[in-house]
Coordinates of C-alpha atoms in Angstrom, one line a residue:
M258 CA -2.1 3.4 32.8
R259 CA 0.5 1.7 35.0
F260 CA 3.0 -0.7 33.5
S261 CA 2.7 -3.0 36.5
S262 CA -0.9 -3.7 35.8
C263 CA -0.7 -3.7 31.9
Y264 CA -0.2 -6.7 29.7
I265 CA 2.9 -5.6 27.8
P266 CA 5.0 -8.8 27.2
T267 CA 8.2 -7.2 25.7
L268 CA 10.9 -9.4 24.2
K269 CA 14.7 -8.8 24.3
E270 CA 15.3 -10.5 20.9
S271 CA 13.3 -10.6 17.6
P272 CA 11.6 -13.9 16.8
A273 CA 13.5 -15.8 14.1
D274 CA 10.5 -15.7 11.6
A275 CA 10.1 -11.9 11.8
E276 CA 11.3 -10.4 8.5
V277 CA 10.8 -6.6 8.3
V278 CA 11.4 -4.0 10.9
S279 CA 7.7 -3.4 11.8
H280 CA 7.1 -7.1 12.2
K281 CA 10.1 -7.5 14.5
L282 CA 9.3 -4.4 16.6
L283 CA 5.6 -5.1 17.0
L284 CA 6.5 -8.5 18.3
R285 CA 9.3 -7.3 20.6
A286 CA 7.1 -4.4 22.0
G287 CA 4.4 -6.9 23.0
M288 CA 1.8 -5.3 20.6
V289 CA 0.9 -8.4 18.5
R290 CA 1.3 -12.1 18.5
R291 CA 1.1 -14.6 15.6
L292 CA -1.7 -17.1 15.8
T293 CA -0.9 -18.8 12.5
S294 CA 0.3 -17.9 9.1
G295 CA -1.0 -14.4 8.2
L296 CA -3.2 -14.2 11.3
Y297 CA -2.3 -12.0 14.3
I298 CA -3.7 -11.3 17.8
Y299 CA -3.7 -7.6 18.7
L300 CA -2.5 -7.3 22.2
P301 CA -3.7 -4.3 24.3
L302 CA -1.1 -1.8 23.0
G303 CA -1.5 -3.0 19.5
L304 CA -5.2 -2.6 19.7
K305 CA -4.8 0.8 21.2
I306 CA -2.7 1.9 18.2
I307 CA -5.4 0.5 15.8
D308 CA -8.1 2.3 17.7
K309 CA -6.2 5.6 17.5
I310 CA -5.8 5.3 13.8
A311 CA -9.4 4.3 13.3
N312 CA -10.6 7.3 15.3
V313 CA -8.7 9.7 13.1
V314 CA -10.1 8.0 10.1
R315 CA -13.7 8.2 11.5
E316 CA -13.4 11.9 12.4
E317 CA -12.2 12.9 8.9
V318 CA -14.5 10.6 6.9
N319 CA -17.5 11.7 9.0
A320 CA -16.5 15.3 8.4
S321 CA -16.5 14.6 4.6
G322 CA -20.2 13.6 4.7
F323 CA -19.9 9.8 4.7
Q324 CA -21.8 7.7 7.2
E325 CA -20.6 4.6 9.0
L326 CA -22.3 1.3 8.8
L327 CA -21.2 -2.3 9.4
M328 CA -21.6 -5.2 6.9
P329 CA -21.1 -8.9 7.4
M330 CA -17.7 -10.3 6.7
V331 CA -19.3 -13.5 5.3
Q332 CA -20.8 -12.8 1.9
P333 CA -23.1 -15.0 -0.4
A334 CA -21.6 -16.3 -3.6
D335 CA -24.6 -15.2 -5.6
L336 CA -23.6 -11.5 -5.4
W337 CA -20.1 -12.2 -6.5
K338 CA -21.4 -14.3 -9.4
E339 CA -23.5 -11.3 -10.6
T340 CA -20.3 -9.3 -11.1
G341 CA -18.3 -12.2 -12.4
R342 CA -15.7 -11.8 -9.6
W343 CA -16.5 -15.2 -8.1
E344 CA -14.6 -16.7 -11.0
H345 CA -12.1 -13.9 -11.7
Y346 CA -11.0 -12.7 -8.3
G347 CA -8.5 -15.6 -7.8
K348 CA -7.4 -17.9 -5.0
E349 CA -7.2 -15.0 -2.6
L350 CA -11.0 -15.2 -2.3
L351 CA -11.7 -17.8 0.4
R352 CA -14.7 -19.7 -0.7
F353 CA -16.7 -22.2 1.4
K354 CA -20.1 -23.8 1.9
D355 CA -22.4 -23.8 4.8
R356 CA -24.3 -26.9 6.2
N357 CA -27.0 -26.4 3.5
E358 CA -24.3 -26.5 0.7
R359 CA -24.8 -22.8 0.0
E360 CA -21.7 -21.0 -1.3
Y361 CA -20.1 -18.1 0.6
C362 CA -16.8 -16.3 0.8
L363 CA -15.0 -14.3 3.5
G364 CA -15.1 -10.7 2.3
P365 CA -11.8 -9.2 1.0
T366 CA -13.8 -6.1 0.0
H367 CA -17.6 -5.2 -0.1
E368 CA -18.5 -3.7 -3.5
E369 CA -21.1 -6.4 -4.2
V370 CA -22.7 -6.2 -0.7
I371 CA -23.0 -2.4 -0.6
T372 CA -24.3 -2.3 -4.2
D373 CA -26.9 -4.9 -3.3
L374 CA -27.9 -2.9 -0.3
V375 CA -28.3 0.4 -2.2
R376 CA -30.0 -1.0 -5.2
G377 CA -32.7 -2.4 -2.9
E378 CA -33.3 1.0 -1.2
V379 CA -32.7 3.8 -3.6
R380 CA -35.3 4.5 -6.3
S381 CA -35.0 8.2 -7.1
Y382 CA -32.4 10.8 -7.9
R383 CA -33.6 12.7 -4.9
Q384 CA -32.1 10.0 -2.6
L385 CA -28.6 10.5 -4.1
P386 CA -25.8 10.8 -3.4
V387 CA -25.4 7.9 -0.9
R388 CA -22.0 7.9 0.8
L389 CA -21.2 5.1 3.3
Y390 CA -18.2 3.4 4.9
Q391 CA -17.2 0.8 7.5
I392 CA -14.2 -0.2 9.5
Q393 CA -14.0 -3.9 9.6
S394 CA -11.8 -7.1 9.4
K395 CA -11.2 -8.3 5.9
F396 CA -9.7 -11.6 4.7
R397 CA -7.6 -12.3 1.7
D398 CA -6.1 -15.8 1.3
E399 CA -2.6 -14.6 0.4
I400 CA -0.5 -17.3 -1.3
R401 CA 2.5 -16.2 0.8
P402 CA 1.5 -14.0 3.8
R403 CA 4.6 -12.3 5.1
F404 CA 6.0 -9.2 6.8
G405 CA 3.6 -9.3 9.8
L406 CA 0.8 -6.7 9.5
M407 CA 2.2 -5.5 6.2
R408 CA 0.8 -8.5 4.3
G409 CA -1.4 -10.6 6.5
R410 CA -4.4 -12.7 5.5
E411 CA -6.8 -11.0 8.0
F412 CA -6.5 -7.2 8.4
M413 CA -8.4 -4.2 9.6
M414 CA -9.6 -1.9 6.8
K415 CA -11.8 1.1 6.3
D416 CA -13.8 0.8 3.1
G417 CA -16.1 3.4 1.8
Y418 CA -18.5 3.6 -1.2
S419 CA -20.3 6.4 -3.0
F420 CA -23.3 6.3 -5.3
D421 CA -24.0 9.4 -7.4
A422 CA -26.5 10.4 -10.1
D423 CA -24.0 11.8 -12.6
S424 CA -20.3 12.1 -13.3
A425 CA -20.0 15.5 -11.7
G426 CA -21.4 14.2 -8.4
A427 CA -19.1 11.1 -8.6
E428 CA -16.1 13.4 -9.1
Q429 CA -17.2 15.4 -6.1
S430 CA -17.4 12.3 -3.9
Y431 CA -14.0 11.2 -5.2
K432 CA -12.5 14.6 -4.3
L433 CA -14.1 14.6 -0.9
M434 CA -12.4 11.3 -0.1
Y435 CA -9.1 12.3 -1.7
D436 CA -9.0 15.4 0.5
A437 CA -10.1 13.4 3.6
Y438 CA -7.3 10.9 3.1
T439 CA -4.8 13.7 2.7
R440 CA -5.9 15.1 6.1
I441 CA -5.9 11.7 7.7
F442 CA -2.3 10.9 6.8
R443 CA -1.1 14.4 7.7
R444 CA -2.8 14.1 11.1
L445 CA -1.2 10.7 11.7
G446 CA 2.2 12.3 11.2
L447 CA 3.2 10.3 8.2
K448 CA 5.3 11.3 5.2
F449 CA 3.3 10.2 2.2
R450 CA 2.4 10.7 -1.5
A451 CA -0.8 10.3 -3.4
V452 CA 0.0 8.6 -6.7
E453 CA -1.9 7.6 -9.8
A454 CA -2.4 3.8 -9.7
D455 CA -3.7 0.8 -11.6
T456 CA -7.3 -0.3 -10.6
G457 CA -6.4 -4.0 -10.3
S458 CA -9.1 -6.5 -9.3
I459 CA -11.4 -3.7 -8.0
G460 CA -11.7 -2.2 -11.5
G461 CA -13.0 1.2 -12.5
N462 CA -11.9 4.2 -14.5
F463 CA -9.0 5.5 -12.5
S464 CA -7.5 5.4 -9.0
H465 CA -5.0 6.9 -6.6
E466 CA -2.9 5.1 -4.0
F467 CA -1.7 6.8 -0.9
M468 CA 1.9 5.7 -0.2
V469 CA 3.8 6.1 3.0
L470 CA 7.4 6.7 2.0
A471 CA 9.8 4.1 3.4
D472 CA 13.0 2.4 2.2
T473 CA 11.4 -1.0 3.0
G474 CA 8.3 -0.4 0.8
E475 CA 7.2 -3.1 -1.6
D476 CA 6.1 -0.6 -4.2
T477 CA 8.1 1.8 -6.3
I478 CA 6.8 5.3 -6.9
A479 CA 7.8 7.6 -9.7
F480 CA 7.5 11.3 -8.9
C481 CA 8.4 14.6 -10.6
H482 CA 10.6 17.2 -9.0
D483 CA 9.1 20.1 -11.0
C484 CA 5.3 19.4 -10.7
D485 CA 2.9 17.3 -8.5
Y486 CA 2.9 14.3 -10.8
A487 CA 3.4 11.0 -9.0
A488 CA 2.4 7.4 -10.0
N489 CA 3.0 3.9 -9.0
V490 CA 5.5 2.4 -11.5
E491 CA 2.7 0.0 -12.6
R492 CA 0.8 3.0 -13.8
A493 CA 3.6 5.6 -14.6
E494 CA 3.5 6.7 -18.2
V495 CA 6.7 6.7 -20.3
V496 CA 6.9 9.6 -22.8
W497 CA 8.5 8.9 -26.2
K498 CA 8.6 11.9 -28.5
G499 CA 10.9 10.6 -31.1
A500 CA 10.1 9.9 -34.7
P501 CA 10.2 6.5 -36.4
C502 CA 13.6 5.7 -37.6
A503 CA 14.0 5.9 -41.4
D504 CA 17.5 4.5 -41.6
A505 CA 18.1 1.4 -43.6
C506 CA 20.1 -1.6 -42.3
P507 CA 21.5 -4.7 -44.0
E508 CA 19.4 -7.8 -44.4
H509 CA 19.1 -9.8 -41.1
E510 CA 21.4 -12.7 -40.7
K511 CA 21.6 -15.6 -38.2
V512 CA 24.7 -15.8 -36.0
A513 CA 25.7 -18.5 -33.5
T514 CA 25.3 -17.6 -29.8
P515 CA 25.9 -20.8 -28.0
G516 CA 24.7 -20.8 -24.4
A517 CA 23.8 -17.1 -24.5
H518 CA 20.4 -16.9 -23.0
S519 CA 20.4 -13.5 -21.3
V520 CA 20.7 -10.0 -22.7
E521 CA 24.0 -9.6 -20.8
E522 CA 25.4 -12.8 -22.3
V523 CA 24.3 -11.9 -25.9
A524 CA 25.6 -8.3 -25.5
A525 CA 29.0 -9.6 -24.4
M526 CA 29.3 -12.3 -27.1
L527 CA 28.3 -10.0 -30.0
R528 CA 29.9 -6.9 -28.6
V529 CA 26.8 -4.7 -28.8
P530 CA 25.2 -2.6 -26.1
A531 CA 22.1 -3.9 -24.4
A532 CA 20.1 -1.1 -25.9
A533 CA 20.7 -2.6 -29.4
I534 CA 19.1 -5.9 -28.4
V535 CA 15.3 -6.5 -28.6
K536 CA 14.0 -8.6 -25.7
T537 CA 11.1 -10.8 -26.8
M538 CA 8.8 -11.9 -23.9
L539 CA 5.9 -14.3 -24.4
F540 CA 2.8 -13.9 -22.2
N541 CA -0.4 -15.8 -21.7
V542 CA -3.2 -13.3 -21.9
D543 CA -6.6 -14.7 -21.0
G544 CA -5.5 -18.1 -22.4
K545 CA -3.9 -16.7 -25.6
T546 CA -0.2 -16.2 -26.2
V547 CA 1.2 -12.8 -27.3
A548 CA 4.7 -11.5 -27.6
V549 CA 6.0 -8.2 -26.1
L550 CA 9.1 -6.5 -27.4
V551 CA 11.2 -4.0 -25.3
R552 CA 14.7 -2.8 -25.5
G553 CA 17.2 -5.1 -23.9
D554 CA 18.0 -2.7 -21.1
R555 CA 14.3 -2.2 -20.3
E556 CA 11.7 -4.2 -18.4
V557 CA 8.2 -5.1 -19.6
N558 CA 5.4 -3.6 -17.5
D559 CA 2.8 -6.4 -17.6
I560 CA 0.1 -4.1 -16.0
K561 CA 0.3 -1.9 -19.1
L562 CA 0.0 -4.9 -21.3
K563 CA -3.1 -6.0 -19.3
N564 CA -4.7 -2.6 -19.7
L565 CA -3.8 -2.3 -23.4
L566 CA -5.5 -5.6 -24.1
K567 CA -8.3 -5.1 -21.5
A568 CA -7.4 -8.5 -20.1
Q569 CA -8.4 -10.3 -16.9
D570 CA -5.2 -12.4 -16.5
V571 CA -1.7 -11.8 -17.7
E572 CA 1.3 -14.1 -16.9
L573 CA 4.6 -15.0 -18.4
A574 CA 4.3 -18.0 -20.6
G575 CA 5.9 -21.2 -19.3
A576 CA 9.0 -22.9 -20.9
A577 CA 6.8 -25.5 -22.7
T578 CA 4.8 -22.8 -24.4
V579 CA 7.9 -20.8 -25.4
E580 CA 9.5 -23.9 -26.8
A581 CA 6.4 -25.0 -28.7
L582 CA 6.0 -21.6 -30.4
T583 CA 9.7 -20.8 -31.1
R584 CA 11.0 -24.3 -31.5
A585 CA 13.9 -23.2 -29.2
P586 CA 14.8 -23.1 -25.5
V587 CA 13.9 -20.1 -23.4
G588 CA 16.3 -17.2 -24.2
F589 CA 16.2 -17.4 -28.0
A590 CA 12.7 -16.1 -28.8
G591 CA 12.5 -13.4 -31.4
P592 CA 9.9 -11.5 -33.5
V593 CA 11.0 -12.6 -36.9
G594 CA 8.7 -15.3 -38.2
L595 CA 6.9 -15.5 -34.8
D596 CA 3.3 -16.5 -35.4
V597 CA 1.6 -14.8 -32.5
P598 CA 0.3 -11.2 -32.0
I599 CA 3.3 -8.9 -31.4
Y600 CA 3.1 -5.8 -29.3
A601 CA 6.2 -3.5 -29.4
D602 CA 7.2 -0.7 -27.0
L603 CA 7.1 2.7 -28.6
E604 CA 10.7 3.4 -28.0
L605 CA 11.8 0.6 -30.4
Q606 CA 10.6 2.8 -33.3
G607 CA 13.4 5.2 -32.7
A608 CA 16.2 2.9 -34.1
T609 CA 16.8 -0.1 -36.3
D610 CA 19.6 -2.7 -36.8
Y611 CA 18.6 -4.7 -33.7
V612 CA 19.8 -8.0 -32.4
T613 CA 16.9 -10.4 -31.7
G614 CA 16.5 -14.1 -30.8
A615 CA 16.4 -16.3 -33.9
N616 CA 13.7 -18.8 -32.7
A617 CA 16.4 -21.4 -32.9
A618 CA 18.7 -22.9 -30.2
D619 CA 22.0 -21.1 -29.7
A620 CA 21.2 -18.5 -32.4
H621 CA 20.3 -14.8 -32.8
F622 CA 19.6 -12.5 -35.7
K623 CA 21.7 -9.4 -36.4
H624 CA 20.5 -6.4 -38.5
V625 CA 16.8 -6.8 -37.7
D626 CA 14.5 -4.0 -38.8
L627 CA 11.3 -4.5 -36.9
R628 CA 9.1 -2.8 -39.5
R629 CA 10.6 -4.8 -42.3
D630 CA 11.3 -8.1 -40.7
A631 CA 8.5 -8.6 -38.2
V632 CA 4.7 -8.1 -38.1
V633 CA 4.0 -5.8 -35.2
T634 CA 0.3 -5.8 -34.2
A635 CA 0.6 -2.5 -32.3
W636 CA 3.1 -0.1 -30.8
A637 CA 2.4 1.1 -27.3
D638 CA 3.9 2.2 -24.0
L639 CA 4.7 -1.2 -22.5
R640 CA 7.8 -0.7 -20.4
A641 CA 8.6 0.3 -16.8
I642 CA 9.6 3.9 -16.2
T643 CA 13.2 4.6 -15.2
A644 CA 14.9 7.6 -13.5
E645 CA 16.3 8.4 -17.0
D646 CA 12.8 9.2 -18.3
V647 CA 11.0 12.6 -18.0
C648 CA 7.8 13.5 -16.4
P649 CA 4.8 12.8 -18.7
R650 CA 3.1 16.0 -17.5
C651 CA 5.8 18.7 -17.5
G652 CA 9.0 17.1 -18.9
G653 CA 10.7 17.5 -15.5
R654 CA 13.1 15.2 -13.7
I655 CA 11.7 11.9 -12.5
E656 CA 12.8 10.2 -9.3
L657 CA 12.0 6.7 -8.1
T658 CA 11.5 6.0 -4.4
K659 CA 10.0 3.2 -2.3
G660 CA 6.6 3.3 -0.7
I661 CA 4.0 1.3 1.2
E662 CA 0.4 1.5 0.0
V663 CA -1.9 2.4 2.9
G664 CA -4.9 3.8 1.1
H665 CA -6.4 3.4 -2.4
I666 CA -9.4 5.2 -3.9
F667 CA -11.2 4.2 -7.1
M668 CA -13.5 5.9 -9.5
L669 CA -15.5 2.8 -10.3
G670 CA -17.9 4.3 -12.8
L671 CA -20.6 1.8 -13.8
K672 CA -18.6 -1.4 -13.3
Y673 CA -20.8 -2.7 -10.4
S674 CA -24.0 -0.8 -10.9
E675 CA -24.2 -2.1 -14.5
A676 CA -23.4 -5.7 -13.5
M677 CA -25.9 -5.6 -10.6
H678 CA -28.4 -3.2 -12.1
A679 CA -28.2 -0.5 -9.4
A680 CA -30.5 2.0 -11.1
F681 CA -32.7 5.0 -10.2
L682 CA -35.2 7.3 -11.9
D683 CA -33.9 10.7 -12.9
E684 CA -35.9 14.0 -12.9
N685 CA -37.6 13.0 -16.2
G686 CA -38.6 9.6 -14.8
K687 CA -36.0 7.8 -17.0
E688 CA -34.0 5.0 -15.5
Q689 CA -30.2 5.6 -15.1
L690 CA -27.4 3.7 -13.5
M691 CA -25.7 4.9 -10.4
I692 CA -22.0 6.0 -10.7
M693 CA -19.9 4.5 -8.0
G694 CA -16.6 5.2 -6.2
C695 CA -14.7 3.0 -3.7
Y696 CA -12.3 4.1 -1.0
G697 CA -10.1 2.0 1.2
I698 CA -7.5 2.5 4.0
G699 CA -5.6 -0.4 5.5
V700 CA -5.9 0.6 9.1
S701 CA -3.6 -2.2 10.5
R702 CA -1.2 -1.6 7.6
V703 CA -0.9 2.1 8.6
A704 CA 0.3 1.0 12.1
A705 CA 3.0 -1.2 10.5
S706 CA 3.9 1.6 8.0
A707 CA 4.3 4.1 10.7
I708 CA 7.0 1.9 12.3
E709 CA 8.7 1.2 8.9
Q710 CA 9.0 5.0 8.5
N711 CA 9.9 5.8 12.1
H712 CA 12.3 3.6 14.0
D713 CA 16.0 3.4 15.1
E714 CA 18.3 0.8 16.5
N715 CA 16.6 1.0 19.9
G716 CA 13.1 0.5 18.8
I717 CA 10.0 2.3 17.6
V718 CA 9.7 6.1 17.3
F719 CA 6.0 6.7 17.0
P720 CA 4.5 9.9 15.7
P721 CA 2.4 11.3 18.6
P722 CA -1.1 10.6 17.1
V723 CA -0.2 7.0 16.5
A724 CA 1.7 6.2 19.7
P725 CA -0.1 4.0 22.3
F726 CA 1.1 6.5 24.8
E727 CA 2.3 10.0 24.1
C728 CA 4.5 10.0 27.2
I729 CA 6.2 7.3 29.3
L730 CA 6.9 8.3 32.9
L731 CA 9.7 6.3 34.5
N732 CA 9.9 5.8 38.3
L733 CA 13.5 4.7 38.7
D734 CA 13.1 3.7 42.4
P735 CA 9.6 2.6 43.3
R736 CA 10.8 1.6 46.8
N737 CA 11.9 5.2 47.5
A738 CA 8.8 6.9 49.1
E739 CA 9.9 10.4 48.0
V740 CA 10.6 9.3 44.4
T741 CA 7.3 7.4 44.2
A742 CA 5.3 10.3 45.7
K743 CA 6.7 12.7 43.1
A744 CA 6.2 10.3 40.2
E745 CA 2.5 9.8 41.3
E746 CA 2.1 13.6 41.5
I747 CA 3.5 14.1 38.0
Y748 CA 1.4 11.2 36.7
A749 CA -1.7 12.9 38.0
M750 CA -0.6 16.2 36.6
L751 CA -0.1 14.7 33.1
Q752 CA -3.5 13.1 33.2
G753 CA -5.0 16.4 34.1
L754 CA -3.3 18.0 31.1
G755 CA -5.0 15.3 28.9
V756 CA -1.7 13.6 28.1
D757 CA -1.9 9.8 27.3
V758 CA 0.7 8.6 29.8
L759 CA 2.1 5.2 30.9
L760 CA 3.7 5.2 34.4
D761 CA 6.5 2.6 34.6
D762 CA 6.1 1.7 38.3
R763 CA 7.7 -1.8 38.0
E764 CA 10.3 -2.9 40.4
E765 CA 12.9 -3.4 37.6
R766 CA 16.4 -2.2 37.1
P767 CA 16.6 1.3 35.5
G768 CA 18.4 -0.2 32.4
V769 CA 15.4 -2.4 31.7
K770 CA 13.0 0.5 32.0
F771 CA 15.1 2.7 29.7
K772 CA 15.3 -0.1 27.0
D773 CA 11.5 -0.8 27.2
A774 CA 10.7 3.0 27.0
D775 CA 12.8 3.3 23.8
L776 CA 11.3 0.1 22.4
L777 CA 7.7 1.2 22.9
G778 CA 8.4 4.4 21.1
A779 CA 6.4 7.0 23.0
P780 CA 7.4 10.5 21.7
M781 CA 8.2 11.8 25.2
Q782 CA 10.0 10.3 28.2
L783 CA 10.1 11.7 31.7
V784 CA 12.5 10.2 34.3
V785 CA 12.0 10.6 38.1
G786 CA 14.9 9.4 40.2
G787 CA 16.5 10.1 43.6
K788 CA 19.5 11.9 42.2
G789 CA 17.5 14.2 40.0
L790 CA 15.0 15.1 42.8
A791 CA 18.0 16.0 45.0
R792 CA 18.9 18.6 42.4
G793 CA 15.2 19.6 42.0
I794 CA 14.8 18.3 38.5
V795 CA 13.1 15.7 36.4
E796 CA 14.9 14.4 33.3
C797 CA 13.2 14.5 29.9
K798 CA 13.9 12.9 26.5
D799 CA 12.6 13.6 23.0
R800 CA 12.4 10.1 21.5
R801 CA 12.6 11.3 17.9
S802 CA 15.7 13.5 18.2
G803 CA 17.2 11.8 21.2
E804 CA 17.8 15.1 22.9
K805 CA 17.7 15.1 26.7
G806 CA 16.9 17.9 29.0
E807 CA 15.9 18.8 32.5
L808 CA 12.6 20.2 33.9
S809 CA 12.4 22.0 37.2
V810 CA 10.3 20.2 39.8
E811 CA 8.9 23.5 41.1
D812 CA 7.2 24.5 37.9
I813 CA 6.9 21.1 36.3
E814 CA 3.5 21.7 34.7
E815 CA 4.5 24.8 32.8
G816 CA 7.9 23.4 31.9
F817 CA 6.4 20.2 30.6
S818 CA 3.8 22.0 28.6
Q819 CA 6.4 24.1 26.9
W820 CA 8.7 21.2 26.2
A821 CA 5.9 19.0 25.0
A822 CA 4.8 21.7 22.5
A823 CA 8.4 21.8 21.2
V824 CA 8.5 18.0 20.8
R825 CA 5.2 18.1 18.8
R826 CA 6.5 21.0 16.6
G827 CA 9.6 18.9 15.9
W828 CA 7.3 16.1 14.5
E829 CA 5.3 18.6 12.4
A830 CA 8.5 20.1 11.0
Q831 CA 9.8 16.6 10.1
Q832 CA 6.6 15.8 8.2
A833 CA 6.7 19.0 6.3

């Protein structure tokens, strides 16, 4: 392709509303344009990136035995009502009615549609397994779409589904997709981790997220240095191997703590460490209020609470609820005398003599023994993991890092087949429910994540498989016949080698061309200019390392091939 005939509207400055690196650079590089909140137009280079990612996904998913189909984005409400998700999915599900007052939604995912399809076609165990997928636009009405393609309302997604006759078959389908995802993200040149994750609104028995490692990631990952354990912090288990404390402490007493609402304020006022304070948090769980207790220097993991109570909705109780139940302002809640179910983190069993809120304004209790002074409904792992904790698998050192979720696979089990009666007859003629799996990749999010992981102060630094062009060839003087002739000759040579190349043939100043080349992020740059040709060389630059070199004009094909192979090896080494 030639720059002069391509639509690549680059920008010198980032738009004011662009927040994260990928959003800024996608706009500056002329790859996307915002239509309205959370909706983006993919310009030619942006679409080319999406297509390259989608092609890698197709090749690996096809090779794993899944077949591609295409389902409508618009879905009838009746299917969602069968599973109960019409009511429970939340406001992210965009619901509407057609001219006949029939209810529909824009699909954020397709479990109901695919289950309806398969239950109407499959009758016998001989027809199983069924493994299908699609690559299609999805819509989720995010309350606050932000970060460009990282969290838009409409996005490109690959979603796959498996239907098996038994657990062994379902586990095989799950492993096929796990392995396919591993190959996909390796081929795309991304540094990533597969981590255990919560199943969220999709549901199911267990799941894994595939996380691109990046400092700008919204999610935090806990991983072990000594084994392959890795989990999203929402899911990461906290190991407590202590024994319940048998020490006695004095009877609890109320002390004045005027204006001390936070753990830090109470600790300073009473001269105790934060670990000696019990934090009491009230939550609304499916319409009922419960209390959660954690150490003052810990944070409640509300996902663990949701899973413990098998709840649909969990949210912090509002100030009015807190004041009604504790008869005190927010900041003074405590477990002593609190008339709601109380769930305490396991770690609190290891000590006594705690400080807690006194359920009275400007007051706390000292010398609280939770077993003696409070009625604990259950003890459970309810806190967020920290770097001080140990690996729940091997006891090794845990590290926390940031990541961007680009893929998520779920072992759904019977969640949808039971709700929608997706059944088959086994070899004995007995009716059985199909066991399902669900597998998603955010194709457009992969594009943004690649930029979040690979950029510098000059622009994007694309991995070769994701880049819209593997090489940018700069003609520094299009009016010079000799320079133009050599640039055209090299352009034809690169195309003959199968290199995806962009020829910058614009009549622009060299500085503009160099800046645009760095901004667009092609892994390789070749520069043809009058001074270089006079010396019999073409300049080359590795965009990732910044290293510059020279290739002889006489044996440019062999020289380029060797240099390009070295550039690609550099990317592979970085990923490893």
